[in-house]
mmCIF file of C-alpha atoms and ligand atoms in Angstrom:
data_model
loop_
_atom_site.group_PDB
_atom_site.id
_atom_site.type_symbol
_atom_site.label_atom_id
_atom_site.label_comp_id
_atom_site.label_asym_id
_atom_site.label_seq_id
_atom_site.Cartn_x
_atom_site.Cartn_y
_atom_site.Cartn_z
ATOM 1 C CA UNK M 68 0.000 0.000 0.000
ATOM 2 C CA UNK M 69 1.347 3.840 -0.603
ATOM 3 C CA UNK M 70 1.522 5.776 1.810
ATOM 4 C CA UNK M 71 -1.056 8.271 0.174
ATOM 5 C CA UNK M 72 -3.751 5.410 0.104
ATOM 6 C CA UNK M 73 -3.109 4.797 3.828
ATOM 7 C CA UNK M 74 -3.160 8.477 4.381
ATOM 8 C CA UNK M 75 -6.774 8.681 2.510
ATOM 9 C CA UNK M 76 -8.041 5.717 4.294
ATOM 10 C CA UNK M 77 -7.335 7.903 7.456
ATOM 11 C CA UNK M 78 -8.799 11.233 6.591
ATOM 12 C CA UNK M 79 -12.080 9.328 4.940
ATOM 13 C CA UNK M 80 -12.682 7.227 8.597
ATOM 14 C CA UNK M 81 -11.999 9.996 11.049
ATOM 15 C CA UNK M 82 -14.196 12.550 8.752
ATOM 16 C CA UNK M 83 -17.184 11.981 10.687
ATOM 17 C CA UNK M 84 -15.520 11.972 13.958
ATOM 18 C CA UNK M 85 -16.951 14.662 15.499
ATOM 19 C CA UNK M 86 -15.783 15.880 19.039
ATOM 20 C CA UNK M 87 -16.504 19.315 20.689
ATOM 21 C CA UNK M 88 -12.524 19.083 21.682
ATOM 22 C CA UNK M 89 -11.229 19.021 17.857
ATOM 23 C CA UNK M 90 -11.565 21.858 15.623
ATOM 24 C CA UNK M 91 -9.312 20.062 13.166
ATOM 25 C CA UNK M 92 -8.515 16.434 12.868
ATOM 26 C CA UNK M 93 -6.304 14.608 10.911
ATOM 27 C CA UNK M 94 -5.631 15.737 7.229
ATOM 28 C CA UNK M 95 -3.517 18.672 8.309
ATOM 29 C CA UNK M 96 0.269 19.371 9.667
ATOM 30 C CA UNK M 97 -1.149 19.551 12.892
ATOM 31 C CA UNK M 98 -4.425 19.285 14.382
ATOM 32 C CA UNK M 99 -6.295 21.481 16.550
ATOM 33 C CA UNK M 100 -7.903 20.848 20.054
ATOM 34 C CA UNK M 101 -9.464 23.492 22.086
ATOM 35 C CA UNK M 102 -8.388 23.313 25.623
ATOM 36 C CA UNK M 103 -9.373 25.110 28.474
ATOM 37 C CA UNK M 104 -11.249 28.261 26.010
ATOM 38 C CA UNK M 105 -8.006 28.042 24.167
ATOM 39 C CA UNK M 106 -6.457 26.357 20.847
ATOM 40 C CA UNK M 107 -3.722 24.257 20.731
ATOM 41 C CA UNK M 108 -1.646 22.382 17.735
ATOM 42 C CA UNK M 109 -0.528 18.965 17.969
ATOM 43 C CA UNK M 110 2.101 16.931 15.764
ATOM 44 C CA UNK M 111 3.793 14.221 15.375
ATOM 45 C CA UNK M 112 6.758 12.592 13.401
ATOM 46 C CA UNK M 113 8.819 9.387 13.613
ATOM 47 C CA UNK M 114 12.643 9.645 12.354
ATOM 48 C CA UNK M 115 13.638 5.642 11.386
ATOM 49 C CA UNK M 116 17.205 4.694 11.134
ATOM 50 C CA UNK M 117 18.330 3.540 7.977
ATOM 51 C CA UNK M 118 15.002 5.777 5.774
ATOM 52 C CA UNK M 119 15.372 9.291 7.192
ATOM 53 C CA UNK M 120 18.742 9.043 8.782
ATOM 54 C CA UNK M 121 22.200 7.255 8.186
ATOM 55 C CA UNK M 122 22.879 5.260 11.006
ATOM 56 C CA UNK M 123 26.628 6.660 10.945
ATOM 57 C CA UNK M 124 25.021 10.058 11.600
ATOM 58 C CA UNK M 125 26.475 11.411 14.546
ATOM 59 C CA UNK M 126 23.598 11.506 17.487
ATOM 60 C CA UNK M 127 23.413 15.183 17.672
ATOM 61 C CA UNK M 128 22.639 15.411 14.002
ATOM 62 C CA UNK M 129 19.647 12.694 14.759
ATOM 63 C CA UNK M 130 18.572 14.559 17.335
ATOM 64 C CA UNK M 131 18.390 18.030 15.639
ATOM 65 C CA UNK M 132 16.791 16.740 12.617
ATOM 66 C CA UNK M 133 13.909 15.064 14.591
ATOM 67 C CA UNK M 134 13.039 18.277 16.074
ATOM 68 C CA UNK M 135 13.450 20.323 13.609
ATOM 69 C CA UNK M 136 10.814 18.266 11.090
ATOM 70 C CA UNK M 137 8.465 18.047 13.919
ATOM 71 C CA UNK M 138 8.346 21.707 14.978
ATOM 72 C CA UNK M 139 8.417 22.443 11.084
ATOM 73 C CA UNK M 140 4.667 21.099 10.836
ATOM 74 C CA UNK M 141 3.764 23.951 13.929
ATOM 75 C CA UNK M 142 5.593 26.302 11.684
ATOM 76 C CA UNK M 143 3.312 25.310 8.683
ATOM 77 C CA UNK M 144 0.134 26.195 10.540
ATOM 78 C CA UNK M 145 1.541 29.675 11.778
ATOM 79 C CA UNK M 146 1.939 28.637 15.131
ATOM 80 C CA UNK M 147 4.793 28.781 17.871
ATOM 81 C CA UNK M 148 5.565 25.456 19.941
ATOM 82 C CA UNK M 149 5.352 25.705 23.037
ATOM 83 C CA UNK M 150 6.369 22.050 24.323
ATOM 84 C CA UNK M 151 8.265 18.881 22.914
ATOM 85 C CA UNK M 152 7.920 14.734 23.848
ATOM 86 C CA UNK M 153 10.128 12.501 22.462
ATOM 87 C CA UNK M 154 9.579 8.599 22.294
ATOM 88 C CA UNK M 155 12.714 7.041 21.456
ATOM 89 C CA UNK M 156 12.641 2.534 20.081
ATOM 90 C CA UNK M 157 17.039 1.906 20.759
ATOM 91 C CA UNK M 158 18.465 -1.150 20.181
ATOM 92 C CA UNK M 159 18.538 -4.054 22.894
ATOM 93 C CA UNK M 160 20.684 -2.560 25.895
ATOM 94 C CA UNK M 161 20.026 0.937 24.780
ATOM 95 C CA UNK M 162 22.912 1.468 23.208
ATOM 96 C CA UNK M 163 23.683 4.775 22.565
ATOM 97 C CA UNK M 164 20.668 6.150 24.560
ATOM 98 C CA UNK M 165 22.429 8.708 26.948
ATOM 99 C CA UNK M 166 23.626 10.424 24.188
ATOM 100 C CA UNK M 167 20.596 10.596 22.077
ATOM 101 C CA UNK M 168 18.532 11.494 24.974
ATOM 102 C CA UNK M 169 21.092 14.411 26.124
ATOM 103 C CA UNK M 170 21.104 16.171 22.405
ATOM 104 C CA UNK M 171 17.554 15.336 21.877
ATOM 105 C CA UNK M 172 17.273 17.778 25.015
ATOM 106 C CA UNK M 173 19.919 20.292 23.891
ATOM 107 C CA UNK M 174 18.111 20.114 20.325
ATOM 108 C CA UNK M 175 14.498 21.135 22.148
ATOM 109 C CA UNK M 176 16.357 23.937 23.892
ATOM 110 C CA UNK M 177 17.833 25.530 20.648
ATOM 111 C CA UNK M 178 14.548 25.796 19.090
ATOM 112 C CA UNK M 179 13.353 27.041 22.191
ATOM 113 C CA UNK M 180 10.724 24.055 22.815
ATOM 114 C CA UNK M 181 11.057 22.424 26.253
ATOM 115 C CA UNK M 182 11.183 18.828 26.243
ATOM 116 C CA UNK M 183 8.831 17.616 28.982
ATOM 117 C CA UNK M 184 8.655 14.087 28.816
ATOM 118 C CA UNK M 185 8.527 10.851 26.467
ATOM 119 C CA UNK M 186 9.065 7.171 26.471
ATOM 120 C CA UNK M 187 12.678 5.127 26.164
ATOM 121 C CA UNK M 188 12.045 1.394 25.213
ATOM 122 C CA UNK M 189 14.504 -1.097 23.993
ATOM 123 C CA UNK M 190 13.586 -3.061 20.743
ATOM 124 C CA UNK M 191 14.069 -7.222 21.157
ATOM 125 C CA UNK M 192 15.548 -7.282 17.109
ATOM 126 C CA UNK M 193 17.702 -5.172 15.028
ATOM 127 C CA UNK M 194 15.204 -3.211 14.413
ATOM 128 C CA UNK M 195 16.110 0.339 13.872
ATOM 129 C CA UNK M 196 15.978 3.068 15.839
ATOM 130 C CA UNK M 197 12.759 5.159 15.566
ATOM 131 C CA UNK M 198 12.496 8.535 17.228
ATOM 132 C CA UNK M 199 8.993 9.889 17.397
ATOM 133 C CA UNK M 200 8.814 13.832 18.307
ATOM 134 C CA UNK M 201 5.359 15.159 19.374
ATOM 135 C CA UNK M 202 4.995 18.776 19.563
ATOM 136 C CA UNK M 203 2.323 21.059 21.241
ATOM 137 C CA UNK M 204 1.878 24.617 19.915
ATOM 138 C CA UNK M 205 0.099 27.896 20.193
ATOM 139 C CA UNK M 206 -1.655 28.873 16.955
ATOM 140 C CA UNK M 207 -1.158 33.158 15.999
ATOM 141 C CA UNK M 208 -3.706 35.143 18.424
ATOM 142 C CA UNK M 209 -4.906 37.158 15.755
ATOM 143 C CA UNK M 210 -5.178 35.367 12.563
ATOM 144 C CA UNK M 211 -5.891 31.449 13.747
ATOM 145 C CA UNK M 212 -4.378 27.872 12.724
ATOM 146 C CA UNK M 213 -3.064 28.070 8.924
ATOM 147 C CA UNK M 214 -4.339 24.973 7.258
ATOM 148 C CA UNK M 215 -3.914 23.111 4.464
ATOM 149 C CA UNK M 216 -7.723 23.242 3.294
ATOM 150 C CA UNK M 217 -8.694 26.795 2.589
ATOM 151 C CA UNK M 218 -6.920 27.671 -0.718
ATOM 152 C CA UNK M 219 -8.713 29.881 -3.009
ATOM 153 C CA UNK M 220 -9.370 30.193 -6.727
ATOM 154 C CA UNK M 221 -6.816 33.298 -7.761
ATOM 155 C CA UNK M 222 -4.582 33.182 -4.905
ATOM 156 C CA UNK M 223 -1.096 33.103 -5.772
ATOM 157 C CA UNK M 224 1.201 30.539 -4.974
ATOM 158 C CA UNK M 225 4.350 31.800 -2.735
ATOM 159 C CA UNK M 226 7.931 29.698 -1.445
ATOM 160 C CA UNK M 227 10.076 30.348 1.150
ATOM 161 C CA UNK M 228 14.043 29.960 0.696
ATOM 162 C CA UNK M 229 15.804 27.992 -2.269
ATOM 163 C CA UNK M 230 13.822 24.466 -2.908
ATOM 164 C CA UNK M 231 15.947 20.971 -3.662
ATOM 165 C CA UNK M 232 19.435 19.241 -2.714
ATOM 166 C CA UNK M 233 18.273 18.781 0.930
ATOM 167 C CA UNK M 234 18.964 15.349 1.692
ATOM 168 C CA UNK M 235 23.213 14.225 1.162
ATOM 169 C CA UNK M 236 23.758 10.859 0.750
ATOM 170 C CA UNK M 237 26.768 11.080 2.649
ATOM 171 C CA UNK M 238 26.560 10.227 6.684
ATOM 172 C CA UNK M 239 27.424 13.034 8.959
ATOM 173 C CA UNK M 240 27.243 15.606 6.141
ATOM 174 C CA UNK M 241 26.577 18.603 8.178
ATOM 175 C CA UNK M 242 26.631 20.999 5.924
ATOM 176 C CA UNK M 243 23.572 19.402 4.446
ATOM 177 C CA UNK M 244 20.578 21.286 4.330
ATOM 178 C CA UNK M 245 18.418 18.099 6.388
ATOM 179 C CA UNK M 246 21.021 19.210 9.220
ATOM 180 C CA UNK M 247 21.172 22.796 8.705
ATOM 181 C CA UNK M 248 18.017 23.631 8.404
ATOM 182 C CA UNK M 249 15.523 25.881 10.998
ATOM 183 C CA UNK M 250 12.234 25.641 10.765
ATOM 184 C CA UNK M 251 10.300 28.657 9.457
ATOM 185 C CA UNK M 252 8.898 29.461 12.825
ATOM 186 C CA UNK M 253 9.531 33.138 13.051
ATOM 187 C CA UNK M 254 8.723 33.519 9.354
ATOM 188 C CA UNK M 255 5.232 31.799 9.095
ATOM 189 C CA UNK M 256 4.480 33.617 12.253
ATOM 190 C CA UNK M 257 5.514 37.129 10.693
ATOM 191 C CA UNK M 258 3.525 36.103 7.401
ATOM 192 C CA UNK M 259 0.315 35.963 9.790
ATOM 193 C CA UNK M 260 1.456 39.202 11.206
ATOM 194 C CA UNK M 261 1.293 41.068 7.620
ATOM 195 C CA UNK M 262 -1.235 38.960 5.818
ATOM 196 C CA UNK M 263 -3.866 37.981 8.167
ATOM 197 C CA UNK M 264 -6.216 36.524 6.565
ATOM 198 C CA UNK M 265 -4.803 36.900 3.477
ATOM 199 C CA UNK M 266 -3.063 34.178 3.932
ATOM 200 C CA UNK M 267 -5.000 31.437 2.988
ATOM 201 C CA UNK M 268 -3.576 28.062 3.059
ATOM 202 C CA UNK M 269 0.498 26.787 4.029
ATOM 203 C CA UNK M 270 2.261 23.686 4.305
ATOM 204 C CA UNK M 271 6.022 23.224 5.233
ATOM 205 C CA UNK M 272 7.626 21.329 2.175
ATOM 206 C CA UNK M 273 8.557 17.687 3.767
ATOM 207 C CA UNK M 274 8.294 15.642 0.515
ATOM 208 C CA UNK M 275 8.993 17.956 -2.036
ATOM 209 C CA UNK M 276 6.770 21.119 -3.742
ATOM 210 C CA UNK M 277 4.655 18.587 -5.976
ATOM 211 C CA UNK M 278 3.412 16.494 -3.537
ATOM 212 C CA UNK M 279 3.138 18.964 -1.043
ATOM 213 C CA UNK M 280 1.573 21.767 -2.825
ATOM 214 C CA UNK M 281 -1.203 18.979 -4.499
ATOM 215 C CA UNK M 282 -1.831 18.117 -1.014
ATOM 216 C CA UNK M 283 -3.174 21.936 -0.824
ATOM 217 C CA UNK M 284 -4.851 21.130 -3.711
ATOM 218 C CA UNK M 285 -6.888 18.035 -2.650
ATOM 219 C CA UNK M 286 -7.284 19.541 0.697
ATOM 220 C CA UNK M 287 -8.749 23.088 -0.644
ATOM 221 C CA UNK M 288 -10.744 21.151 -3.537
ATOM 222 C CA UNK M 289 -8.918 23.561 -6.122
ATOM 223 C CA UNK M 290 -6.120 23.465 -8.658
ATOM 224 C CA UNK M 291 -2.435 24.411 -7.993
ATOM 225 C CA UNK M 292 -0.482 25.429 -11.456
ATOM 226 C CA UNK M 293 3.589 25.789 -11.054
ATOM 227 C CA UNK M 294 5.674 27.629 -13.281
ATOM 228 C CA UNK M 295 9.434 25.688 -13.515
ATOM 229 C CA UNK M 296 11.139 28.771 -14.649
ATOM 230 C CA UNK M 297 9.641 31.133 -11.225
ATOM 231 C CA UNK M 298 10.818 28.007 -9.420
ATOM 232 C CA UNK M 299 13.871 29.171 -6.146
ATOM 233 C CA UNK M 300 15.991 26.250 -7.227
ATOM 234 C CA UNK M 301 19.131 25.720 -4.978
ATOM 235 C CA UNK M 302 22.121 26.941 -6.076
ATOM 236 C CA UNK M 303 23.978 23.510 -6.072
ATOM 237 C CA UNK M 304 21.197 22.193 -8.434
ATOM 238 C CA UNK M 305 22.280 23.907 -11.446
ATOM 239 C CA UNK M 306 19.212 24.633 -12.696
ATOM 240 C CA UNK M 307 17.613 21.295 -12.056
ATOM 241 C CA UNK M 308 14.026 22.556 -11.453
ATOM 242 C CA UNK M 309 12.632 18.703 -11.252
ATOM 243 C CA UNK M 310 14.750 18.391 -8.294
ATOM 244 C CA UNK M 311 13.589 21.634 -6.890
ATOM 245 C CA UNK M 312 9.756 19.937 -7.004
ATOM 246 C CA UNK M 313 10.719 16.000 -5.815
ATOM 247 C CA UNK M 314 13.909 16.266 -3.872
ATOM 248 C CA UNK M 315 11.458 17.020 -0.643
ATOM 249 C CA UNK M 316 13.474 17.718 2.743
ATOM 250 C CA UNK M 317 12.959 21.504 2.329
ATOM 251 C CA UNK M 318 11.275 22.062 5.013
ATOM 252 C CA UNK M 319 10.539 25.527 3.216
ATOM 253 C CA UNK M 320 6.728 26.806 3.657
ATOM 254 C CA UNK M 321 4.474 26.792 0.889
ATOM 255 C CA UNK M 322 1.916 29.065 0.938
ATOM 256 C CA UNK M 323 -1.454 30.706 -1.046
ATOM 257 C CA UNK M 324 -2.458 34.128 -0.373
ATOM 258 C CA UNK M 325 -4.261 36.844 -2.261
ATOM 259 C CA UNK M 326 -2.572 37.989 -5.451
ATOM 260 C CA UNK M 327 -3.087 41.718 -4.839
ATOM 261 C CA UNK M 328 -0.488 43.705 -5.323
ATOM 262 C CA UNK M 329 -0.761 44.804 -1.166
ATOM 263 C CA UNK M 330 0.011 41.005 -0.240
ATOM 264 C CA UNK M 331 3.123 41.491 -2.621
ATOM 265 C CA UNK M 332 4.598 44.911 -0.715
ATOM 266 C CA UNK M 333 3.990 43.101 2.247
ATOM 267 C CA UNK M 334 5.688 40.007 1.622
ATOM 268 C CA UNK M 335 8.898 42.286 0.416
ATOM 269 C CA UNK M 336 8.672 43.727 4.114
ATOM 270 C CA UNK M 337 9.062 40.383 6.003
ATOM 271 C CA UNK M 338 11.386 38.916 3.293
ATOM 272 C CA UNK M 339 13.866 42.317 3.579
ATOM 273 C CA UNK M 340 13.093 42.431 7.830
ATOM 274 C CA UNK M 341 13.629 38.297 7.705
ATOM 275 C CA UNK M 342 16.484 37.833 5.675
ATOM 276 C CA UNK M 343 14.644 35.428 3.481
ATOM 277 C CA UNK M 344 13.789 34.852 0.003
ATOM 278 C CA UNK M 345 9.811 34.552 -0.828
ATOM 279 C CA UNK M 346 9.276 33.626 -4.294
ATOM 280 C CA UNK M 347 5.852 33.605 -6.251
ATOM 281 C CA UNK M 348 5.669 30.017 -7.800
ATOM 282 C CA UNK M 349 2.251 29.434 -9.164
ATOM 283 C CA UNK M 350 -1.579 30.471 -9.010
ATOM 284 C CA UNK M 351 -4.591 28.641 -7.524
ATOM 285 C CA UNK M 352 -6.872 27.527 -10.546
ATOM 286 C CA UNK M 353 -10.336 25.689 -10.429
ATOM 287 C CA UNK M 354 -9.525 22.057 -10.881
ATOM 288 C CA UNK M 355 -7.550 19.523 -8.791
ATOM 289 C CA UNK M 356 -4.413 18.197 -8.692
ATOM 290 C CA UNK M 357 -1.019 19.826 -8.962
ATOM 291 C CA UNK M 358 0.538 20.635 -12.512
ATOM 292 C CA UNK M 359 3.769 22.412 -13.303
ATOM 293 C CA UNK M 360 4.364 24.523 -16.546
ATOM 294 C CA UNK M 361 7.724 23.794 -17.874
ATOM 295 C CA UNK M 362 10.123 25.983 -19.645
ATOM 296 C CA UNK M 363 9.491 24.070 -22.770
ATOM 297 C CA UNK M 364 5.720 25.016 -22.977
ATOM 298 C CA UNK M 365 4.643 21.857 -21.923
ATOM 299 C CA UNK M 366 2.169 21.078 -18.508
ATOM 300 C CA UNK M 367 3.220 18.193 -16.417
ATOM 301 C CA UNK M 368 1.404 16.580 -13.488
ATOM 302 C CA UNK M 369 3.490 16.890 -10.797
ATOM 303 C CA UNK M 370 1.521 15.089 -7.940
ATOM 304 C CA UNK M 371 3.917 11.969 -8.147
ATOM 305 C CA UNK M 372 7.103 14.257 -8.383
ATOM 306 C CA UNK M 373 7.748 14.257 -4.600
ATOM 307 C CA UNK M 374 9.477 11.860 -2.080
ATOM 308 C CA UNK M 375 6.545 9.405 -1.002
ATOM 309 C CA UNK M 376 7.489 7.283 1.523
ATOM 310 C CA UNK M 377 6.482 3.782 0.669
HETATM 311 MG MG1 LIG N 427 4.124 18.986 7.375
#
């Protein structure tokens, strides 16, 4: 089974779940519970040995990069974290586990998320190691949760940063971007700042812009149309604008907003006052799916460009 199918399966049997607790279940990069009078996002993501890491990689690299991922899906709804739990599977005699344990704690401090808990248990196998992050947030006061689903016909289509050439295939690169990278926290937050709710829809690009902007397709019931040439790719891609769209591991944030030329001046403010680049990538059609123009005048479907994790 792909994990899309799986992912359906889910979304279709918890649709009609209806609890006075959830304002948004799953489907989204986080989900919403109200607690207490207020909202609160919930994540979480599993890093497994051997698929999203090299088990060479140092444990402090590990450690980062489960963090960082997870806190990037409380980035993509506009929202601030607020507290971490980590489970951790180790190997029998939990090798290693001090050390994972202490960076997965320094990690959670340098993103400013206090770890408060989680679960150590030793596998019985060589199994790999799995770290599961869960992350509670605080969605932005003023404009809400972010989510995927609310995409509108003549938005445009914006990207944070340069897109592609993520992932190294060498252990312990840490110059790689998967190690380097910090989730766009401060810069989803100051997009709700400017845009309010002219900022329709965002996801934070896990699996690469064409499976991750056609999930804000599907999810907002429209169209999403790419143009390769607008495309930010990374410098060390030469040009390579497929890669920009499948490589995934950005953890950039894609986002719609209104395509009035206001939402433009004040993206230029928080890209000049943030140091980063926002690029206009696309427009929001009536349709489905996720298509990218290419320089060559052609139109590709670019759904099945991403990283999908079997
Ligand atoms: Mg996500």
């Amino acid at each position: 089974m792909r994990e899309r199918d799986l992912l359906a399966h889910i979304y279709q049997r918890s649709a009609n779940d209806r609890h006075a607790s959830v304002a948004v279940g799953p489907g989204d990069d986080c989900a919403v519970l109200r607690i207490g009078g207020a909202q609160v996002l919930v994540t979480t993501d599993q890093l497994v040995e051997g698929r999203h890491y090299h088990s060479e990689d140092e444990p402090e690299l590990v450690a980062r990069k489960a963090m960082a991922r997870a806190i990037s899906d409380i980035a993509a709804m506009a929202g601030r974290p607020t507290a971490a739990v980590v489970a951790a599977t180790l190997p029998p005699g939990l090798t290693n586990g001090a050390a994972l344990v202490d960076r997965l704690r320094e990690s959670a401090q340098h993103f400013d998320t206090p770890l408060v808990g989680g679960d150590v248990a030793s596998s019985t196998t060589d199994a790999p190691v799995v770290i599961t992050a869960t992350i509670l947030g605080s969605p932005h006061p003023q404009r809400g949760p972010v989510l995927r689903s609310t995409a509108r016909v003549g938005d445009a289509v914006w990207v944070t940063g340069e897109l592609g050439g993520a992932w190294s295939s060498a252990p312990n690169d840490r110059h790689s971007k998967q190690h380097t990278f910090v989730p766009r926290v401060a810069e989803a937050w100051s997009l709700a700042d400017e845009l309010g709710a002219e900022l329709r829809s965002m996801i934070d690009l896990s699996d690469g812009l064409g499976v991750d902007a056609a999930r804000i397709a599907t999810a907002s019931g429209v169209r999403i149309e790419l143009d390769a040439a607008a495309l930010p790719v990374s410098p060390r891609l030469a040009g390579e604008w497929r890669r920009a769209l499948s490589d995934g591991e950005d953890y950039e944030l894609a986002f719609t907003a209104d395509a009035g030329d206001d939402v433009r001046v004040a993206l230029d403010r928080v890209a000049e006052r943030l140091g980063v680049a926002i690029t206009r990538v696309g427009r929001v059609t009536a349709g489905e799916g996720c298509v990218v123009h290419t320089p060559d005048g052609e139109t590709l479907g670019a759904d099945d460009l991403g990283w999908e994790h079997g």
